[in-house]
PDB file of C-alpha atoms in Angstrom:
ATOM      1  CA  UNK U   1      87.898 121.069 105.709  1.00  0.00           C
ATOM      2  CA  UNK U   2      88.752 118.158 107.980  1.00  0.00           C
ATOM      3  CA  UNK U   3      86.992 118.388 111.332  1.00  0.00           C
ATOM      4  CA  UNK U   4      88.239 115.078 112.727  1.00  0.00           C
ATOM      5  CA  UNK U   5      90.898 115.534 115.421  1.00  0.00           C
ATOM      6  CA  UNK U   6      93.254 112.790 114.264  1.00  0.00           C
ATOM      7  CA  UNK U   7      95.746 113.235 117.098  1.00  0.00           C
ATOM      8  CA  UNK U   8      93.045 112.995 119.751  1.00  0.00           C
ATOM      9  CA  UNK U   9      91.604 109.891 118.075  1.00  0.00           C
ATOM     10  CA  UNK U  10      95.081 108.359 117.956  1.00  0.00           C
ATOM     11  CA  UNK U  11      95.809 109.018 121.641  1.00  0.00           C
ATOM     12  CA  UNK U  12      92.433 107.592 122.621  1.00  0.00           C
ATOM     13  CA  UNK U  13      93.050 104.505 120.484  1.00  0.00           C
ATOM     14  CA  UNK U  14      96.483 103.965 122.046  1.00  0.00           C
ATOM     15  CA  UNK U  15      95.011 104.252 125.549  1.00  0.00           C
ATOM     16  CA  UNK U  16      92.181 101.823 124.804  1.00  0.00           C
ATOM     17  CA  UNK U  17      94.543  99.441 123.043  1.00  0.00           C
ATOM     18  CA  UNK U  18      96.817  99.092 126.068  1.00  0.00           C
ATOM     19  CA  UNK U  19      93.895  98.811 128.482  1.00  0.00           C
ATOM     20  CA  UNK U  20      92.307  96.080 126.388  1.00  0.00           C
ATOM     21  CA  UNK U  21      95.493  94.001 126.354  1.00  0.00           C
ATOM     22  CA  UNK U  22      94.773  93.183 129.996  1.00  0.00           C
ATOM     23  CA  UNK U  23      91.551  91.442 129.051  1.00  0.00           C
ATOM     24  CA  UNK U  24      92.416  89.834 125.706  1.00  0.00           C
ATOM     25  CA  UNK U  25      95.374  88.126 124.152  1.00  0.00           C
ATOM     26  CA  UNK U  26      96.722  90.044 121.168  1.00  0.00           C
ATOM     27  CA  UNK U  27      99.205  88.081 119.017  1.00  0.00           C
ATOM     28  CA  UNK U  28     102.813  89.132 119.682  1.00  0.00           C
ATOM     29  CA  UNK U  29     105.968  88.462 117.681  1.00  0.00           C
ATOM     30  CA  UNK U  30     106.825  85.297 119.561  1.00  0.00           C
ATOM     31  CA  UNK U  31     103.289  83.955 119.894  1.00  0.00           C
ATOM     32  CA  UNK U  32     102.262  80.920 117.920  1.00  0.00           C
ATOM     33  CA  UNK U  33     100.310  81.942 114.859  1.00  0.00           C
ATOM     34  CA  UNK U  34      96.573  81.521 114.979  1.00  0.00           C
ATOM     35  CA  UNK U  35      95.088  79.400 112.249  1.00  0.00           C
ATOM     36  CA  UNK U  36      91.885  80.259 110.452  1.00  0.00           C
ATOM     37  CA  UNK U  37      90.269  77.071 111.773  1.00  0.00           C
ATOM     38  CA  UNK U  38      88.263  78.719 114.532  1.00  0.00           C
ATOM     39  CA  UNK U  39      84.761  79.768 115.512  1.00  0.00           C
ATOM     40  CA  UNK U  40      84.719  83.176 113.848  1.00  0.00           C
ATOM     41  CA  UNK U  41      81.625  84.077 111.876  1.00  0.00           C
ATOM     42  CA  UNK U  42      82.696  83.898 108.241  1.00  0.00           C
ATOM     43  CA  UNK U  43      79.587  85.572 106.860  1.00  0.00           C
ATOM     44  CA  UNK U  44      80.482  88.415 104.513  1.00  0.00           C
ATOM     45  CA  UNK U  45      80.328  91.990 105.683  1.00  0.00           C
ATOM     46  CA  UNK U  46      77.086  93.820 105.096  1.00  0.00           C
ATOM     47  CA  UNK U  47      76.457  95.271 101.646  1.00  0.00           C
ATOM     48  CA  UNK U  48      73.661  97.533 102.856  1.00  0.00           C
ATOM     49  CA  UNK U  49      75.683 100.664 103.695  1.00  0.00           C
ATOM     50  CA  UNK U  50      74.912 103.497 101.326  1.00  0.00           C
ATOM     51  CA  UNK U  51      77.660 106.106 101.673  1.00  0.00           C
ATOM     52  CA  UNK U  52      81.400 106.281 102.174  1.00  0.00           C
ATOM     53  CA  UNK U  53      81.523 107.322 105.836  1.00  0.00           C
ATOM     54  CA  UNK U  54      78.785 104.909 106.911  1.00  0.00           C
ATOM     55  CA  UNK U  55      80.551 102.127 104.990  1.00  0.00           C
ATOM     56  CA  UNK U  56      83.669 102.723 107.095  1.00  0.00           C
ATOM     57  CA  UNK U  57      81.629 102.607 110.302  1.00  0.00           C
ATOM     58  CA  UNK U  58      79.971  99.350 109.209  1.00  0.00           C
ATOM     59  CA  UNK U  59      83.291  97.790 108.258  1.00  0.00           C
ATOM     60  CA  UNK U  60      84.964  98.871 111.502  1.00  0.00           C
ATOM     61  CA  UNK U  61      82.115  97.458 113.579  1.00  0.00           C
ATOM     62  CA  UNK U  62      82.153  94.119 111.745  1.00  0.00           C
ATOM     63  CA  UNK U  63      85.950  93.929 111.857  1.00  0.00           C
ATOM     64  CA  UNK U  64      86.157  94.493 115.617  1.00  0.00           C
ATOM     65  CA  UNK U  65      83.310  92.049 116.204  1.00  0.00           C
ATOM     66  CA  UNK U  66      85.241  89.379 114.347  1.00  0.00           C
ATOM     67  CA  UNK U  67      88.844  90.047 115.381  1.00  0.00           C
ATOM     68  CA  UNK U  68      88.458  91.976 118.698  1.00  0.00           C
ATOM     69  CA  UNK U  69      91.316  94.294 117.731  1.00  0.00           C
ATOM     70  CA  UNK U  70      92.433  96.132 114.630  1.00  0.00           C
ATOM     71  CA  UNK U  71      94.457  99.151 113.561  1.00  0.00           C
ATOM     72  CA  UNK U  72      92.730 102.482 114.137  1.00  0.00           C
ATOM     73  CA  UNK U  73      90.703 102.990 110.970  1.00  0.00           C
ATOM     74  CA  UNK U  74      90.189 106.590 109.889  1.00  0.00           C
ATOM     75  CA  UNK U  75      86.502 107.439 110.552  1.00  0.00           C
ATOM     76  CA  UNK U  76      85.878 109.427 107.398  1.00  0.00           C
ATOM     77  CA  UNK U  77      86.227 109.638 103.647  1.00  0.00           C
ATOM     78  CA  UNK U  78      89.410 108.886 101.722  1.00  0.00           C
ATOM     79  CA  UNK U  79      89.620 112.548 100.718  1.00  0.00           C
ATOM     80  CA  UNK U  80      89.470 113.595 104.379  1.00  0.00           C
ATOM     81  CA  UNK U  81      92.070 110.964 105.287  1.00  0.00           C
ATOM     82  CA  UNK U  82      94.498 112.446 102.754  1.00  0.00           C
ATOM     83  CA  UNK U  83      93.847 115.971 103.984  1.00  0.00           C
ATOM     84  CA  UNK U  84      94.390 114.935 107.593  1.00  0.00           C
ATOM     85  CA  UNK U  85      97.601 113.139 106.633  1.00  0.00           C
ATOM     86  CA  UNK U  86      99.292 115.854 104.603  1.00  0.00           C
ATOM     87  CA  UNK U  87      97.982 119.305 105.556  1.00  0.00           C
ATOM     88  CA  UNK U  88      99.082 119.850 109.158  1.00  0.00           C
ATOM     89  CA  UNK U  89     101.253 122.941 109.654  1.00  0.00           C
ATOM     90  CA  UNK U  90     103.500 120.779 111.846  1.00  0.00           C
ATOM     91  CA  UNK U  91     105.617 118.715 109.455  1.00  0.00           C
ATOM     92  CA  UNK U  92     106.246 115.981 112.052  1.00  0.00           C
ATOM     93  CA  UNK U  93     102.517 115.286 112.148  1.00  0.00           C
ATOM     94  CA  UNK U  94     102.439 114.410 108.447  1.00  0.00           C
ATOM     95  CA  UNK U  95     102.102 110.693 107.789  1.00  0.00           C
ATOM     96  CA  UNK U  96     101.342 108.418 104.842  1.00  0.00           C
ATOM     97  CA  UNK U  97      97.886 106.993 104.273  1.00  0.00           C
ATOM     98  CA  UNK U  98      97.648 103.202 104.221  1.00  0.00           C
ATOM     99  CA  UNK U  99      94.644 101.955 102.267  1.00  0.00           C
ATOM    100  CA  UNK U 100      93.535  98.467 103.323  1.00  0.00           C
ATOM    101  CA  UNK U 101      91.443  96.633 100.723  1.00  0.00           C
ATOM    102  CA  UNK U 102      89.515  93.677 102.155  1.00  0.00           C
ATOM    103  CA  UNK U 103      87.758  90.858 100.303  1.00  0.00           C
ATOM    104  CA  UNK U 104      85.988  88.430 102.596  1.00  0.00           C
ATOM    105  CA  UNK U 105      86.099  85.594 100.049  1.00  0.00           C
ATOM    106  CA  UNK U 106      89.876  85.674  99.693  1.00  0.00           C
ATOM    107  CA  UNK U 107      91.589  82.644 101.205  1.00  0.00           C
ATOM    108  CA  UNK U 108      94.281  84.969 102.567  1.00  0.00           C
ATOM    109  CA  UNK U 109      92.132  87.576 104.326  1.00  0.00           C
ATOM    110  CA  UNK U 110      91.272  85.836 107.583  1.00  0.00           C
ATOM    111  CA  UNK U 111      94.784  84.474 108.172  1.00  0.00           C
ATOM    112  CA  UNK U 112      96.289  87.884 107.391  1.00  0.00           C
ATOM    113  CA  UNK U 113      93.982  89.697 109.790  1.00  0.00           C
ATOM    114  CA  UNK U 114      94.334  87.196 112.629  1.00  0.00           C
ATOM    115  CA  UNK U 115      98.065  86.583 112.476  1.00  0.00           C
ATOM    116  CA  UNK U 116      99.526  89.800 111.073  1.00  0.00           C
ATOM    117  CA  UNK U 117      97.314  92.857 110.629  1.00  0.00           C
ATOM    118  CA  UNK U 118      95.803  92.656 114.128  1.00  0.00           C
ATOM    119  CA  UNK U 119      99.041  91.741 115.906  1.00  0.00           C
ATOM    120  CA  UNK U 120     100.428  94.036 118.583  1.00  0.00           C
ATOM    121  CA  UNK U 121     103.560  95.043 116.687  1.00  0.00           C
ATOM    122  CA  UNK U 122     101.631  96.095 113.565  1.00  0.00           C
ATOM    123  CA  UNK U 123      98.805  97.853 115.427  1.00  0.00           C
ATOM    124  CA  UNK U 124     101.213  99.884 117.544  1.00  0.00           C
ATOM    125  CA  UNK U 125     103.396 100.898 114.592  1.00  0.00           C
ATOM    126  CA  UNK U 126     100.420 101.979 112.497  1.00  0.00           C
ATOM    127  CA  UNK U 127      98.959 103.976 115.393  1.00  0.00           C
ATOM    128  CA  UNK U 128     102.119 106.052 115.591  1.00  0.00           C
ATOM    129  CA  UNK U 129     103.049 106.350 111.920  1.00  0.00           C
ATOM    130  CA  UNK U 130     100.109 105.957 109.514  1.00  0.00           C
ATOM    131  CA  UNK U 131      96.536 106.920 108.844  1.00  0.00           C
ATOM    132  CA  UNK U 132      94.743 103.702 107.897  1.00  0.00           C
ATOM    133  CA  UNK U 133      91.703 103.853 105.624  1.00  0.00           C
ATOM    134  CA  UNK U 134      89.844 100.568 104.956  1.00  0.00           C
ATOM    135  CA  UNK U 135      87.452  99.465 102.250  1.00  0.00           C
ATOM    136  CA  UNK U 136      85.621  96.186 101.702  1.00  0.00           C
ATOM    137  CA  UNK U 137      85.139  95.018  98.100  1.00  0.00           C
ATOM    138  CA  UNK U 138      83.496  91.667  98.852  1.00  0.00           C
ATOM    139  CA  UNK U 139      80.409  92.921  97.037  1.00  0.00           C
ATOM    140  CA  UNK U 140      80.555  94.285  93.498  1.00  0.00           C
ATOM    141  CA  UNK U 141      78.576  97.367  94.544  1.00  0.00           C
ATOM    142  CA  UNK U 142      81.271  98.371  97.027  1.00  0.00           C
ATOM    143  CA  UNK U 143      84.030  97.627  94.534  1.00  0.00           C
ATOM    144  CA  UNK U 144      82.401  99.960  92.019  1.00  0.00           C
ATOM    145  CA  UNK U 145      82.008 102.598  94.699  1.00  0.00           C
ATOM    146  CA  UNK U 146      85.736 102.395  95.462  1.00  0.00           C
ATOM    147  CA  UNK U 147      86.546 102.844  91.769  1.00  0.00           C
ATOM    148  CA  UNK U 148      84.480 106.037  91.806  1.00  0.00           C
ATOM    149  CA  UNK U 149      86.073 107.315  95.039  1.00  0.00           C
ATOM    150  CA  UNK U 150      89.555 106.589  93.698  1.00  0.00           C
ATOM    151  CA  UNK U 151      88.908 108.482  90.488  1.00  0.00           C
ATOM    152  CA  UNK U 152      87.546 111.495  92.383  1.00  0.00           C
ATOM    153  CA  UNK U 153      90.434 111.684  94.866  1.00  0.00           C
ATOM    154  CA  UNK U 154      93.429 110.719  92.716  1.00  0.00           C
ATOM    155  CA  UNK U 155      92.231 111.481  89.162  1.00  0.00           C
ATOM    156  CA  UNK U 156      93.412 108.001  88.150  1.00  0.00           C
ATOM    157  CA  UNK U 157      91.771 104.639  87.632  1.00  0.00           C
ATOM    158  CA  UNK U 158      91.805 102.124  90.464  1.00  0.00           C
ATOM    159  CA  UNK U 159      93.752  98.895  90.102  1.00  0.00           C
ATOM    160  CA  UNK U 160      92.141  96.045  88.224  1.00  0.00           C
ATOM    161  CA  UNK U 161      91.142  93.600  90.953  1.00  0.00           C
ATOM    162  CA  UNK U 162      89.488  90.690  89.208  1.00  0.00           C
ATOM    163  CA  UNK U 163      90.260  87.913  91.702  1.00  0.00           C
ATOM    164  CA  UNK U 164      89.466  87.716  95.414  1.00  0.00           C
ATOM    165  CA  UNK U 165      92.958  86.284  95.989  1.00  0.00           C
ATOM    166  CA  UNK U 166      94.484  89.643  95.024  1.00  0.00           C
ATOM    167  CA  UNK U 167      93.319  90.701  98.479  1.00  0.00           C
ATOM    168  CA  UNK U 168      94.149  91.610 101.133  1.00  0.00           C
ATOM    169  CA  UNK U 169      95.806  94.613  99.536  1.00  0.00           C
ATOM    170  CA  UNK U 170      97.767  97.379 101.230  1.00  0.00           C
ATOM    171  CA  UNK U 171      98.378 100.590  99.294  1.00  0.00           C
ATOM    172  CA  UNK U 172     100.570 103.408 100.549  1.00  0.00           C
ATOM    173  CA  UNK U 173      99.584 106.966  99.633  1.00  0.00           C
ATOM    174  CA  UNK U 174     101.992 109.887  99.796  1.00  0.00           C
ATOM    175  CA  UNK U 175     102.278 113.266  98.168  1.00  0.00           C
ATOM    176  CA  UNK U 176     103.846 113.178  94.734  1.00  0.00           C
ATOM    177  CA  UNK U 177     107.605 112.924  94.923  1.00  0.00           C
ATOM    178  CA  UNK U 178     109.518 116.177  94.976  1.00  0.00           C
ATOM    179  CA  UNK U 179     111.835 114.540  92.432  1.00  0.00           C
ATOM    180  CA  UNK U 180     109.039 113.849  89.942  1.00  0.00           C
ATOM    181  CA  UNK U 181     109.949 115.422  86.621  1.00  0.00           C
ATOM    182  CA  UNK U 182     106.588 115.142  84.919  1.00  0.00           C
ATOM    183  CA  UNK U 183     104.606 117.896  86.622  1.00  0.00           C
ATOM    184  CA  UNK U 184     101.898 117.556  84.001  1.00  0.00           C
ATOM    185  CA  UNK U 185     100.618 114.531  85.915  1.00  0.00           C
ATOM    186  CA  UNK U 186      97.031 115.101  87.015  1.00  0.00           C
ATOM    187  CA  UNK U 187      97.298 113.576  90.493  1.00  0.00           C
ATOM    188  CA  UNK U 188      99.103 115.249  93.367  1.00  0.00           C
ATOM    189  CA  UNK U 189      99.579 111.863  95.044  1.00  0.00           C
ATOM    190  CA  UNK U 190     101.782 108.801  94.591  1.00  0.00           C
ATOM    191  CA  UNK U 191     100.353 105.322  95.024  1.00  0.00           C
ATOM    192  CA  UNK U 192     102.571 102.430  96.113  1.00  0.00           C
ATOM    193  CA  UNK U 193     101.271  98.870  96.411  1.00  0.00           C
ATOM    194  CA  UNK U 194     102.840  97.147  99.418  1.00  0.00           C
ATOM    195  CA  UNK U 195     100.819  93.939  99.613  1.00  0.00           C
ATOM    196  CA  UNK U 196      98.908  91.988  96.969  1.00  0.00           C
ATOM    197  CA  UNK U 197      97.286  88.834  98.316  1.00  0.00           C
ATOM    198  CA  UNK U 198     100.035  87.019 100.205  1.00  0.00           C
ATOM    199  CA  UNK U 199     102.937  88.728  98.420  1.00  0.00           C
ATOM    200  CA  UNK U 200     104.914  91.811  99.398  1.00  0.00           C
ATOM    201  CA  UNK U 201     105.182  93.491  96.024  1.00  0.00           C
ATOM    202  CA  UNK U 202     108.438  95.416  96.508  1.00  0.00           C
ATOM    203  CA  UNK U 203     110.607  92.595  97.847  1.00  0.00           C
ATOM    204  CA  UNK U 204     108.578  89.494  96.888  1.00  0.00           C
ATOM    205  CA  UNK U 205     109.356  88.240 100.390  1.00  0.00           C
ATOM    206  CA  UNK U 206     107.160  85.864 102.344  1.00  0.00           C
ATOM    207  CA  UNK U 207     104.512  87.788 104.246  1.00  0.00           C
ATOM    208  CA  UNK U 208     105.140  87.797 107.998  1.00  0.00           C
ATOM    209  CA  UNK U 209     104.722  90.388 110.729  1.00  0.00           C
ATOM    210  CA  UNK U 210     108.400  91.229 110.483  1.00  0.00           C
ATOM    211  CA  UNK U 211     108.549  91.557 106.694  1.00  0.00           C
ATOM    212  CA  UNK U 212     105.381  93.653 106.597  1.00  0.00           C
ATOM    213  CA  UNK U 213     106.743  95.876 109.349  1.00  0.00           C
ATOM    214  CA  UNK U 214     109.909  96.326 107.310  1.00  0.00           C
ATOM    215  CA  UNK U 215     107.882  97.461 104.290  1.00  0.00           C
ATOM    216  CA  UNK U 216     105.898  99.902 106.420  1.00  0.00           C
ATOM    217  CA  UNK U 217     109.080 101.341 107.920  1.00  0.00           C
ATOM    218  CA  UNK U 218     110.683 101.744 104.487  1.00  0.00           C
ATOM    219  CA  UNK U 219     107.671 103.601 103.108  1.00  0.00           C
ATOM    220  CA  UNK U 220     107.479 105.849 106.181  1.00  0.00           C
ATOM    221  CA  UNK U 221     111.159 106.763 105.810  1.00  0.00           C
ATOM    222  CA  UNK U 222     110.648 107.539 102.114  1.00  0.00           C
ATOM    223  CA  UNK U 223     107.586 109.593 103.003  1.00  0.00           C
ATOM    224  CA  UNK U 224     109.416 111.606 105.691  1.00  0.00           C
ATOM    225  CA  UNK U 225     112.284 112.393 103.335  1.00  0.00           C
ATOM    226  CA  UNK U 226     109.882 113.499 100.616  1.00  0.00           C
ATOM    227  CA  UNK U 227     107.909 115.718 103.001  1.00  0.00           C
ATOM    228  CA  UNK U 228     111.081 117.470 104.137  1.00  0.00           C
ATOM    229  CA  UNK U 229     112.028 118.181 100.520  1.00  0.00           C
ATOM    230  CA  UNK U 230     108.536 119.436  99.651  1.00  0.00           C
ATOM    231  CA  UNK U 231     108.517 121.809 102.614  1.00  0.00           C
ATOM    232  CA  UNK U 232     111.870 123.257 101.592  1.00  0.00           C
ATOM    233  CA  UNK U 233     110.801 123.986  98.000  1.00  0.00           C
TER     234      UNK U 233
END
């Protein structure tokens, strides 16, 4: 069972986020974009973490150290993230899971994190509407671990990521559509790729804060509609 109080974590994150805005400058919609030509430490994230939960803690610590701010990452396993997202008795508390796949050697990762993923508009929307679960595949060991986790949770094979430039990747997770006709499918979840490298996969639009926000809103609306149908079955 999931022992993490997601709502309490979310409220705490929102409070800290707004307090911290007084001390730091978080990119807003009308701010000039920050380039990746800065003094950040570009060393890859540690590959020494040995289990799923500790990996998340390591990644979160490194991410905040580098970027100061980030979406609230779920502090547990992917299985627990899915349970927390979909099993509340209050339907309005259900939300999609957004899996963030990071590769530190991708030319897109740092620009994406600085200018888009860690911007105020994206952080605030994700806090209210998604559970975000991150994973770093910079090292082959961690990539293989994700393949194993994915197979255990979803009973399907993970995507074939052979190039660093396929990252950053954003993957939306929702319960299998109520309209799905093939109920012999082994997984109870649907996987939707939103971002692959610098391309929004559904619309093929240029990646900006606004276009990413639009994709997130569209998936959340689809998710809400599906949850209402599932509850009524």
